Amino acid sequence: METPSTLPSSVLADRLAAVRQNIDAAAHAAGRDPASVTLVAVSKFHPLESVQEALAAGQRVFGENRVQEAASKFPALRATYPDLRLHLIGGLQTNKARDAVRIADVIESLDRPELAEALTKAADKEGRLPELLIEVNTGDEPQKFGVPREKADSFIRTCRQQFGAKLQGLMCIPPATQDPVPHFRLLRSMAQEHGLPVISMGMSADYPQAIAEGATLVRVGTAIFGPRPPSP
């Protein structure tokens, strides 16, 4: 099996094209404009060379889990690709808030008051604030990040007051052992109730279903970059 670091660029480009075709097909099947769905290519743990190959194939939106890894890959690429957009999608520690605010265009993992306060302070120091998504733990899984369902509505309202239009939407990662569709529907319902336009849901195994349920962002890694290398 090819390792991610040796994956031929033609293979990566073909995989990327196939994902885009699947997104278009899923959107059309749902009666939606494919342009209403943004592909976030999740490059976590994959080498810089793979990101560069995806950029060469026309991809511009990427997702990373770790602030330090993202900082090692993306700032230098912006000079060549000024339209590049970086999403931070992993659980974010408060002591990484300033670094996250400095390098990210979107932070998808806002999930607790302490982090909201840390992001506010970081934004004041950096003079910028990325767009924000609240991560909802739709399965109430104790091992996962995300605001619990019973606290989500209150937290969303508080963050709307705190961040205004910078709070753009919601994100979820359904339980791996459950049908994701009820979780997608719950997240869409919450977003609609609060008037939030961005719904980030769906990964390599289920992004067509997420699109059918209203996803505006899909986060796809393995289907583009291949098997994930071991976590460093």
Short mmCIF file of N, CA and C in Angstrom, two decimals, residues 30-212:
data_model
loop_
_atom_site.label_atom_id
_atom_site.label_comp_id
_atom_site.label_asym_id
_atom_site.label_seq_id
_atom_site.Cartn_x
_atom_site.Cartn_y
_atom_site.Cartn_z
N ALA A 30 -30.15 16.33 -4.02
CA ALA A 30 -30.91 16.98 -2.95
C ALA A 30 -31.59 18.26 -3.42
N GLY A 31 -31.49 18.56 -4.73
CA GLY A 31 -32.08 19.78 -5.25
C GLY A 31 -31.35 21.02 -4.81
N ARG A 32 -30.04 20.90 -4.59
CA ARG A 32 -29.23 22.01 -4.12
C ARG A 32 -28.21 22.42 -5.18
N ASP A 33 -27.75 23.65 -5.09
CA ASP A 33 -26.68 24.13 -5.93
C ASP A 33 -25.36 23.59 -5.37
N PRO A 34 -24.56 22.87 -6.16
CA PRO A 34 -23.28 22.39 -5.65
C PRO A 34 -22.39 23.49 -5.08
N ALA A 35 -22.55 24.70 -5.58
CA ALA A 35 -21.75 25.81 -5.08
C ALA A 35 -22.09 26.16 -3.63
N SER A 36 -23.20 25.63 -3.12
CA SER A 36 -23.58 25.90 -1.73
C SER A 36 -22.84 25.00 -0.74
N VAL A 37 -22.02 24.08 -1.26
CA VAL A 37 -21.27 23.14 -0.42
C VAL A 37 -19.78 23.39 -0.62
N THR A 38 -19.06 23.66 0.47
CA THR A 38 -17.62 23.88 0.41
C THR A 38 -16.89 22.64 0.91
N LEU A 39 -15.92 22.20 0.15
CA LEU A 39 -15.09 21.06 0.54
C LEU A 39 -13.91 21.55 1.38
N VAL A 40 -13.83 21.03 2.60
CA VAL A 40 -12.67 21.27 3.46
C VAL A 40 -11.80 20.02 3.39
N ALA A 41 -10.64 20.13 2.77
CA ALA A 41 -9.73 18.99 2.65
C ALA A 41 -8.93 18.86 3.95
N VAL A 42 -9.16 17.78 4.67
CA VAL A 42 -8.57 17.62 6.00
C VAL A 42 -7.19 16.98 5.85
N SER A 43 -6.18 17.81 6.05
CA SER A 43 -4.79 17.40 5.80
C SER A 43 -4.04 17.06 7.07
N LYS A 44 -4.73 16.89 8.19
CA LYS A 44 -4.05 16.63 9.45
C LYS A 44 -3.18 15.37 9.36
N PHE A 45 -1.99 15.49 9.90
CA PHE A 45 -0.98 14.44 9.96
C PHE A 45 -0.37 14.10 8.60
N HIS A 46 -0.84 14.71 7.53
CA HIS A 46 -0.25 14.47 6.21
C HIS A 46 0.82 15.52 5.95
N PRO A 47 1.82 15.19 5.15
CA PRO A 47 2.96 16.09 4.97
C PRO A 47 2.61 17.32 4.13
N LEU A 48 3.47 18.31 4.24
CA LEU A 48 3.31 19.54 3.48
C LEU A 48 3.21 19.25 1.98
N GLU A 49 3.96 18.27 1.52
CA GLU A 49 3.95 17.94 0.09
C GLU A 49 2.56 17.56 -0.39
N SER A 50 1.79 16.87 0.44
CA SER A 50 0.43 16.50 0.06
C SER A 50 -0.47 17.72 -0.04
N VAL A 51 -0.29 18.67 0.88
CA VAL A 51 -1.04 19.92 0.81
C VAL A 51 -0.70 20.66 -0.48
N GLN A 52 0.59 20.69 -0.81
CA GLN A 52 1.00 21.38 -2.03
C GLN A 52 0.41 20.71 -3.27
N GLU A 53 0.32 19.38 -3.26
CA GLU A 53 -0.28 18.68 -4.39
C GLU A 53 -1.77 19.02 -4.51
N ALA A 54 -2.45 19.10 -3.38
CA ALA A 54 -3.87 19.46 -3.42
C ALA A 54 -4.05 20.90 -3.90
N LEU A 55 -3.17 21.78 -3.47
CA LEU A 55 -3.22 23.17 -3.94
C LEU A 55 -3.01 23.23 -5.45
N ALA A 56 -2.07 22.45 -5.94
CA ALA A 56 -1.80 22.43 -7.38
C ALA A 56 -3.00 21.91 -8.16
N ALA A 57 -3.80 21.07 -7.51
CA ALA A 57 -5.00 20.53 -8.15
C ALA A 57 -6.21 21.44 -7.98
N GLY A 58 -6.02 22.61 -7.36
CA GLY A 58 -7.07 23.59 -7.28
C GLY A 58 -7.79 23.70 -5.96
N GLN A 59 -7.43 22.86 -4.97
CA GLN A 59 -8.09 22.93 -3.67
C GLN A 59 -7.55 24.13 -2.89
N ARG A 60 -8.43 24.85 -2.21
CA ARG A 60 -8.01 26.04 -1.48
C ARG A 60 -8.43 26.05 -0.01
N VAL A 61 -9.31 25.17 0.40
CA VAL A 61 -9.80 25.18 1.78
C VAL A 61 -9.32 23.90 2.46
N PHE A 62 -8.63 24.06 3.59
CA PHE A 62 -8.02 22.92 4.28
C PHE A 62 -8.41 22.93 5.75
N GLY A 63 -8.38 21.74 6.35
CA GLY A 63 -8.67 21.60 7.76
C GLY A 63 -7.52 20.92 8.49
N GLU A 64 -7.19 21.45 9.64
CA GLU A 64 -6.14 20.87 10.48
C GLU A 64 -6.66 20.75 11.91
N ASN A 65 -6.18 19.73 12.62
CA ASN A 65 -6.60 19.51 14.00
C ASN A 65 -5.76 20.25 15.02
N ARG A 66 -4.47 20.35 14.74
CA ARG A 66 -3.54 20.87 15.73
C ARG A 66 -2.98 22.22 15.27
N VAL A 67 -2.98 23.16 16.19
CA VAL A 67 -2.50 24.50 15.87
C VAL A 67 -1.04 24.46 15.45
N GLN A 68 -0.21 23.72 16.19
CA GLN A 68 1.22 23.70 15.90
C GLN A 68 1.49 23.12 14.51
N GLU A 69 0.78 22.06 14.16
CA GLU A 69 0.97 21.46 12.83
C GLU A 69 0.51 22.42 11.75
N ALA A 70 -0.62 23.05 11.96
CA ALA A 70 -1.13 24.01 10.98
C ALA A 70 -0.14 25.15 10.78
N ALA A 71 0.45 25.63 11.88
CA ALA A 71 1.39 26.74 11.80
C ALA A 71 2.65 26.36 11.04
N SER A 72 2.99 25.07 11.06
CA SER A 72 4.19 24.63 10.35
C SER A 72 3.96 24.48 8.85
N LYS A 73 2.70 24.40 8.42
CA LYS A 73 2.40 24.15 7.01
C LYS A 73 1.93 25.39 6.26
N PHE A 74 1.01 26.14 6.84
CA PHE A 74 0.19 27.04 6.02
C PHE A 74 0.66 28.49 5.90
N PRO A 75 1.22 29.13 6.92
CA PRO A 75 1.55 30.55 6.75
C PRO A 75 2.45 30.82 5.54
N ALA A 76 3.43 29.97 5.30
CA ALA A 76 4.35 30.19 4.19
C ALA A 76 3.67 30.00 2.84
N LEU A 77 2.59 29.22 2.80
CA LEU A 77 1.90 28.96 1.54
C LEU A 77 1.03 30.13 1.10
N ARG A 78 0.69 31.01 2.02
CA ARG A 78 -0.25 32.08 1.69
C ARG A 78 0.34 33.09 0.69
N ALA A 79 1.66 33.21 0.67
CA ALA A 79 2.27 34.14 -0.29
C ALA A 79 2.00 33.69 -1.72
N THR A 80 2.02 32.38 -1.93
CA THR A 80 1.76 31.83 -3.26
C THR A 80 0.28 31.66 -3.53
N TYR A 81 -0.47 31.34 -2.48
CA TYR A 81 -1.90 31.07 -2.63
C TYR A 81 -2.68 32.00 -1.68
N PRO A 82 -2.84 33.26 -2.05
CA PRO A 82 -3.48 34.22 -1.14
C PRO A 82 -4.95 33.90 -0.87
N ASP A 83 -5.57 33.06 -1.70
CA ASP A 83 -6.97 32.69 -1.47
C ASP A 83 -7.11 31.42 -0.64
N LEU A 84 -6.00 30.91 -0.13
CA LEU A 84 -6.03 29.74 0.76
C LEU A 84 -6.82 30.07 2.02
N ARG A 85 -7.62 29.10 2.49
CA ARG A 85 -8.36 29.28 3.74
C ARG A 85 -8.10 28.07 4.64
N LEU A 86 -7.78 28.38 5.89
CA LEU A 86 -7.44 27.34 6.86
C LEU A 86 -8.51 27.26 7.95
N HIS A 87 -9.06 26.05 8.12
CA HIS A 87 -10.01 25.77 9.19
C HIS A 87 -9.30 24.94 10.27
N LEU A 88 -9.43 25.34 11.52
CA LEU A 88 -9.00 24.52 12.65
C LEU A 88 -10.20 23.75 13.14
N ILE A 89 -10.10 22.42 13.11
CA ILE A 89 -11.28 21.57 13.37
C ILE A 89 -11.12 20.68 14.60
N GLY A 90 -9.97 20.70 15.23
CA GLY A 90 -9.77 19.87 16.41
C GLY A 90 -10.07 20.62 17.69
N GLY A 91 -10.21 19.87 18.79
CA GLY A 91 -10.40 20.48 20.08
C GLY A 91 -9.29 21.48 20.38
N LEU A 92 -9.67 22.66 20.86
CA LEU A 92 -8.70 23.75 21.01
C LEU A 92 -8.51 24.07 22.49
N GLN A 93 -7.24 24.02 22.93
CA GLN A 93 -6.92 24.39 24.30
C GLN A 93 -6.87 25.91 24.41
N THR A 94 -7.24 26.42 25.58
CA THR A 94 -7.28 27.87 25.75
C THR A 94 -5.89 28.49 25.58
N ASN A 95 -4.83 27.75 25.95
CA ASN A 95 -3.49 28.33 25.82
C ASN A 95 -2.99 28.36 24.37
N LYS A 96 -3.77 27.80 23.46
CA LYS A 96 -3.45 27.86 22.03
C LYS A 96 -4.34 28.86 21.31
N ALA A 97 -5.18 29.57 22.05
CA ALA A 97 -6.16 30.45 21.42
C ALA A 97 -5.50 31.55 20.60
N ARG A 98 -4.46 32.16 21.13
CA ARG A 98 -3.84 33.27 20.39
C ARG A 98 -3.20 32.79 19.09
N ASP A 99 -2.52 31.65 19.14
CA ASP A 99 -1.94 31.09 17.92
C ASP A 99 -3.04 30.76 16.91
N ALA A 100 -4.13 30.21 17.40
CA ALA A 100 -5.24 29.86 16.51
C ALA A 100 -5.83 31.09 15.86
N VAL A 101 -6.02 32.14 16.63
CA VAL A 101 -6.56 33.39 16.10
C VAL A 101 -5.62 34.00 15.06
N ARG A 102 -4.34 33.82 15.28
CA ARG A 102 -3.35 34.41 14.38
C ARG A 102 -3.35 33.73 13.01
N ILE A 103 -3.51 32.40 12.95
CA ILE A 103 -3.27 31.69 11.69
C ILE A 103 -4.54 31.21 10.99
N ALA A 104 -5.66 31.08 11.71
CA ALA A 104 -6.85 30.44 11.13
C ALA A 104 -7.78 31.45 10.47
N ASP A 105 -8.48 30.99 9.46
CA ASP A 105 -9.58 31.76 8.88
C ASP A 105 -10.90 31.38 9.53
N VAL A 106 -11.01 30.11 9.95
CA VAL A 106 -12.21 29.61 10.62
C VAL A 106 -11.79 28.69 11.75
N ILE A 107 -12.38 28.86 12.91
CA ILE A 107 -12.20 27.93 14.04
C ILE A 107 -13.53 27.22 14.23
N GLU A 108 -13.51 25.89 14.03
CA GLU A 108 -14.76 25.12 14.04
C GLU A 108 -15.05 24.45 15.38
N SER A 109 -14.25 24.71 16.39
CA SER A 109 -14.34 23.91 17.62
C SER A 109 -14.59 24.73 18.87
N LEU A 110 -15.31 25.82 18.75
CA LEU A 110 -15.72 26.59 19.93
C LEU A 110 -16.76 25.78 20.70
N ASP A 111 -16.48 25.48 21.98
CA ASP A 111 -17.38 24.57 22.68
C ASP A 111 -17.55 24.83 24.17
N ARG A 112 -17.00 25.95 24.68
CA ARG A 112 -17.14 26.19 26.12
C ARG A 112 -16.85 27.66 26.41
N PRO A 113 -17.40 28.18 27.50
CA PRO A 113 -17.22 29.60 27.82
C PRO A 113 -15.77 29.99 27.99
N GLU A 114 -14.95 29.11 28.59
CA GLU A 114 -13.55 29.46 28.81
C GLU A 114 -12.82 29.69 27.48
N LEU A 115 -13.15 28.91 26.49
CA LEU A 115 -12.52 29.08 25.18
C LEU A 115 -13.04 30.35 24.51
N ALA A 116 -14.32 30.63 24.67
CA ALA A 116 -14.88 31.87 24.11
C ALA A 116 -14.16 33.08 24.67
N GLU A 117 -13.91 33.07 25.97
CA GLU A 117 -13.22 34.19 26.60
C GLU A 117 -11.77 34.28 26.11
N ALA A 118 -11.11 33.12 25.99
CA ALA A 118 -9.73 33.11 25.51
C ALA A 118 -9.64 33.64 24.08
N LEU A 119 -10.60 33.29 23.25
CA LEU A 119 -10.60 33.76 21.86
C LEU A 119 -10.85 35.28 21.81
N THR A 120 -11.71 35.76 22.67
CA THR A 120 -11.97 37.20 22.72
C THR A 120 -10.70 37.97 23.09
N LYS A 121 -10.00 37.50 24.11
CA LYS A 121 -8.76 38.15 24.53
C LYS A 121 -7.70 38.06 23.44
N ALA A 122 -7.62 36.90 22.80
CA ALA A 122 -6.63 36.73 21.73
C ALA A 122 -6.93 37.65 20.56
N ALA A 123 -8.21 37.80 20.24
CA ALA A 123 -8.59 38.67 19.13
C ALA A 123 -8.24 40.13 19.43
N ASP A 124 -8.40 40.53 20.67
CA ASP A 124 -8.03 41.89 21.06
C ASP A 124 -6.53 42.13 20.87
N LYS A 125 -5.72 41.11 21.20
CA LYS A 125 -4.27 41.25 21.08
C LYS A 125 -3.80 41.18 19.63
N GLU A 126 -4.44 40.33 18.84
CA GLU A 126 -4.01 40.13 17.46
C GLU A 126 -4.66 41.10 16.48
N GLY A 127 -5.75 41.73 16.89
CA GLY A 127 -6.44 42.64 15.99
C GLY A 127 -7.19 41.95 14.88
N ARG A 128 -7.54 40.70 15.09
CA ARG A 128 -8.33 39.95 14.11
C ARG A 128 -9.06 38.83 14.83
N LEU A 129 -10.18 38.41 14.27
CA LEU A 129 -10.93 37.29 14.81
C LEU A 129 -11.40 36.44 13.65
N PRO A 130 -11.02 35.15 13.62
CA PRO A 130 -11.51 34.27 12.57
C PRO A 130 -13.03 34.09 12.68
N GLU A 131 -13.61 33.57 11.62
CA GLU A 131 -15.00 33.13 11.73
C GLU A 131 -15.05 31.94 12.69
N LEU A 132 -16.18 31.80 13.37
CA LEU A 132 -16.30 30.78 14.42
C LEU A 132 -17.49 29.87 14.17
N LEU A 133 -17.28 28.58 14.46
CA LEU A 133 -18.37 27.61 14.49
C LEU A 133 -18.38 26.98 15.87
N ILE A 134 -19.56 26.75 16.39
CA ILE A 134 -19.71 26.04 17.66
C ILE A 134 -19.80 24.54 17.38
N GLU A 135 -18.95 23.77 18.04
CA GLU A 135 -19.01 22.31 17.92
C GLU A 135 -20.03 21.77 18.93
N VAL A 136 -21.00 21.05 18.40
CA VAL A 136 -22.05 20.46 19.24
C VAL A 136 -21.79 18.96 19.35
N ASN A 137 -21.74 18.45 20.56
CA ASN A 137 -21.56 17.02 20.81
C ASN A 137 -22.94 16.35 20.70
N THR A 138 -23.37 16.11 19.46
CA THR A 138 -24.74 15.65 19.23
C THR A 138 -25.02 14.28 19.83
N GLY A 139 -23.97 13.50 20.06
CA GLY A 139 -24.15 12.19 20.69
C GLY A 139 -23.89 12.20 22.18
N ASP A 140 -23.61 13.37 22.75
CA ASP A 140 -23.27 13.50 24.17
C ASP A 140 -22.24 12.45 24.59
N GLU A 141 -21.21 12.29 23.77
CA GLU A 141 -20.16 11.32 24.07
C GLU A 141 -19.13 11.93 25.01
N PRO A 142 -18.90 11.33 26.17
CA PRO A 142 -18.03 11.96 27.17
C PRO A 142 -16.59 12.12 26.73
N GLN A 143 -16.14 11.30 25.79
CA GLN A 143 -14.74 11.37 25.35
C GLN A 143 -14.52 12.41 24.26
N LYS A 144 -15.58 13.03 23.78
CA LYS A 144 -15.45 13.96 22.66
C LYS A 144 -15.57 15.40 23.10
N PHE A 145 -14.96 16.26 22.27
CA PHE A 145 -15.15 17.70 22.44
C PHE A 145 -16.56 18.07 21.96
N GLY A 146 -16.95 19.29 22.25
CA GLY A 146 -18.26 19.77 21.81
C GLY A 146 -19.16 20.09 22.99
N VAL A 147 -19.99 21.11 22.83
CA VAL A 147 -20.93 21.48 23.87
C VAL A 147 -22.03 20.43 23.92
N PRO A 148 -22.42 19.97 25.12
CA PRO A 148 -23.51 18.98 25.22
C PRO A 148 -24.81 19.54 24.65
N ARG A 149 -25.66 18.64 24.20
CA ARG A 149 -26.91 19.08 23.55
C ARG A 149 -27.75 19.96 24.46
N GLU A 150 -27.85 19.60 25.73
CA GLU A 150 -28.73 20.35 26.62
C GLU A 150 -28.23 21.76 26.90
N LYS A 151 -26.95 21.99 26.67
CA LYS A 151 -26.38 23.33 26.90
C LYS A 151 -26.19 24.10 25.59
N ALA A 152 -26.46 23.47 24.47
CA ALA A 152 -26.11 24.07 23.18
C ALA A 152 -26.88 25.36 22.92
N ASP A 153 -28.18 25.36 23.11
CA ASP A 153 -28.98 26.54 22.78
C ASP A 153 -28.53 27.76 23.58
N SER A 154 -28.32 27.57 24.87
CA SER A 154 -27.88 28.68 25.72
C SER A 154 -26.50 29.17 25.31
N PHE A 155 -25.60 28.24 25.00
CA PHE A 155 -24.25 28.62 24.61
C PHE A 155 -24.26 29.36 23.27
N ILE A 156 -25.08 28.90 22.35
CA ILE A 156 -25.18 29.58 21.06
C ILE A 156 -25.67 31.01 21.25
N ARG A 157 -26.69 31.20 22.07
CA ARG A 157 -27.21 32.56 22.30
C ARG A 157 -26.15 33.46 22.92
N THR A 158 -25.42 32.92 23.89
CA THR A 158 -24.36 33.71 24.54
C THR A 158 -23.28 34.10 23.54
N CYS A 159 -22.89 33.16 22.69
CA CYS A 159 -21.84 33.44 21.71
C CYS A 159 -22.32 34.40 20.63
N ARG A 160 -23.59 34.37 20.30
CA ARG A 160 -24.12 35.35 19.35
C ARG A 160 -23.95 36.76 19.90
N GLN A 161 -24.22 36.92 21.19
CA GLN A 161 -24.05 38.22 21.82
C GLN A 161 -22.58 38.61 21.91
N GLN A 162 -21.73 37.63 22.16
CA GLN A 162 -20.31 37.91 22.37
C GLN A 162 -19.56 38.18 21.06
N PHE A 163 -19.90 37.43 20.02
CA PHE A 163 -19.11 37.49 18.79
C PHE A 163 -19.86 38.08 17.59
N GLY A 164 -21.16 38.28 17.72
CA GLY A 164 -21.91 38.87 16.62
C GLY A 164 -21.83 38.04 15.36
N ALA A 165 -21.60 38.71 14.22
CA ALA A 165 -21.61 38.04 12.93
C ALA A 165 -20.43 37.10 12.73
N LYS A 166 -19.41 37.18 13.58
CA LYS A 166 -18.29 36.25 13.46
C LYS A 166 -18.69 34.83 13.81
N LEU A 167 -19.76 34.67 14.59
CA LEU A 167 -20.28 33.33 14.83
C LEU A 167 -21.13 32.96 13.62
N GLN A 168 -20.61 32.05 12.82
CA GLN A 168 -21.22 31.74 11.53
C GLN A 168 -22.08 30.48 11.53
N GLY A 169 -21.80 29.53 12.43
CA GLY A 169 -22.56 28.29 12.32
C GLY A 169 -22.18 27.25 13.35
N LEU A 170 -22.50 25.99 13.02
CA LEU A 170 -22.33 24.86 13.92
C LEU A 170 -21.58 23.72 13.23
N MET A 171 -20.94 22.90 14.04
CA MET A 171 -20.22 21.72 13.55
C MET A 171 -20.54 20.53 14.43
N CYS A 172 -20.52 19.32 13.85
CA CYS A 172 -20.66 18.12 14.68
C CYS A 172 -19.87 16.97 14.07
N ILE A 173 -19.56 16.00 14.94
CA ILE A 173 -18.96 14.72 14.55
C ILE A 173 -19.83 13.64 15.17
N PRO A 174 -20.73 13.02 14.40
CA PRO A 174 -21.62 12.02 14.98
C PRO A 174 -20.86 10.83 15.54
N PRO A 175 -21.47 10.10 16.47
CA PRO A 175 -20.83 8.88 16.98
C PRO A 175 -20.54 7.90 15.85
N ALA A 176 -19.36 7.30 15.90
CA ALA A 176 -18.91 6.42 14.82
C ALA A 176 -19.78 5.18 14.68
N THR A 177 -20.44 4.77 15.76
CA THR A 177 -21.21 3.53 15.73
C THR A 177 -22.69 3.75 15.46
N GLN A 178 -23.10 4.97 15.18
CA GLN A 178 -24.52 5.28 14.98
C GLN A 178 -24.77 5.81 13.58
N ASP A 179 -26.02 5.69 13.16
CA ASP A 179 -26.46 6.30 11.91
C ASP A 179 -26.24 7.81 12.03
N PRO A 180 -25.49 8.43 11.13
CA PRO A 180 -25.21 9.85 11.28
C PRO A 180 -26.39 10.75 10.95
N VAL A 181 -27.37 10.25 10.21
CA VAL A 181 -28.43 11.12 9.70
C VAL A 181 -29.20 11.83 10.80
N PRO A 182 -29.64 11.16 11.88
CA PRO A 182 -30.32 11.91 12.95
C PRO A 182 -29.47 13.02 13.54
N HIS A 183 -28.18 12.81 13.61
CA HIS A 183 -27.28 13.83 14.14
C HIS A 183 -27.16 15.01 13.16
N PHE A 184 -27.11 14.70 11.88
CA PHE A 184 -27.09 15.76 10.87
C PHE A 184 -28.37 16.58 10.95
N ARG A 185 -29.49 15.91 11.11
CA ARG A 185 -30.77 16.62 11.16
C ARG A 185 -30.87 17.48 12.41
N LEU A 186 -30.35 16.98 13.52
CA LEU A 186 -30.36 17.77 14.76
C LEU A 186 -29.52 19.03 14.59
N LEU A 187 -28.33 18.90 13.99
CA LEU A 187 -27.47 20.06 13.83
C LEU A 187 -28.11 21.08 12.88
N ARG A 188 -28.70 20.59 11.79
CA ARG A 188 -29.37 21.50 10.85
C ARG A 188 -30.50 22.24 11.54
N SER A 189 -31.27 21.53 12.36
CA SER A 189 -32.38 22.15 13.08
C SER A 189 -31.89 23.24 14.02
N MET A 190 -30.81 22.96 14.73
CA MET A 190 -30.25 23.96 15.65
C MET A 190 -29.76 25.18 14.88
N ALA A 191 -29.07 24.96 13.78
CA ALA A 191 -28.56 26.08 13.00
C ALA A 191 -29.70 26.94 12.46
N GLN A 192 -30.74 26.29 11.98
CA GLN A 192 -31.87 27.04 11.44
C GLN A 192 -32.58 27.81 12.55
N GLU A 193 -32.72 27.20 13.70
CA GLU A 193 -33.40 27.85 14.82
C GLU A 193 -32.69 29.13 15.24
N HIS A 194 -31.38 29.12 15.15
CA HIS A 194 -30.58 30.27 15.58
C HIS A 194 -30.18 31.18 14.42
N GLY A 195 -30.64 30.87 13.23
CA GLY A 195 -30.34 31.73 12.09
C GLY A 195 -28.88 31.72 11.69
N LEU A 196 -28.22 30.57 11.84
CA LEU A 196 -26.80 30.45 11.50
C LEU A 196 -26.65 29.78 10.13
N PRO A 197 -25.92 30.39 9.21
CA PRO A 197 -25.91 29.89 7.83
C PRO A 197 -24.98 28.72 7.57
N VAL A 198 -23.98 28.50 8.42
CA VAL A 198 -22.96 27.50 8.12
C VAL A 198 -23.22 26.24 8.94
N ILE A 199 -23.24 25.09 8.24
CA ILE A 199 -23.45 23.80 8.89
C ILE A 199 -22.33 22.88 8.44
N SER A 200 -21.39 22.59 9.34
CA SER A 200 -20.23 21.77 9.03
C SER A 200 -20.46 20.36 9.54
N MET A 201 -20.69 19.44 8.61
CA MET A 201 -20.93 18.05 9.00
C MET A 201 -20.69 17.15 7.80
N GLY A 202 -20.29 15.93 8.08
CA GLY A 202 -19.98 14.98 7.02
C GLY A 202 -18.49 14.85 6.81
N MET A 203 -18.03 13.57 6.80
CA MET A 203 -16.63 13.26 6.56
C MET A 203 -16.54 12.23 5.44
N SER A 204 -15.38 11.60 5.28
CA SER A 204 -15.17 10.74 4.12
C SER A 204 -16.24 9.66 3.96
N ALA A 205 -16.70 9.09 5.06
CA ALA A 205 -17.63 7.97 4.97
C ALA A 205 -19.08 8.39 4.77
N ASP A 206 -19.41 9.66 5.02
CA ASP A 206 -20.84 10.01 5.03
C ASP A 206 -21.15 11.39 4.47
N TYR A 207 -20.20 12.01 3.75
CA TYR A 207 -20.46 13.39 3.31
C TYR A 207 -21.62 13.50 2.32
N PRO A 208 -21.90 12.49 1.45
CA PRO A 208 -23.10 12.63 0.61
C PRO A 208 -24.39 12.69 1.44
N GLN A 209 -24.46 11.90 2.52
CA GLN A 209 -25.63 11.96 3.39
C GLN A 209 -25.73 13.32 4.07
N ALA A 210 -24.58 13.86 4.48
CA ALA A 210 -24.59 15.17 5.12
C ALA A 210 -25.09 16.25 4.17
N ILE A 211 -24.67 16.17 2.92
CA ILE A 211 -25.14 17.14 1.93
C ILE A 211 -26.64 17.03 1.74
N ALA A 212 -27.15 15.80 1.73
CA ALA A 212 -28.60 15.61 1.60
C ALA A 212 -29.35 16.24 2.76
#
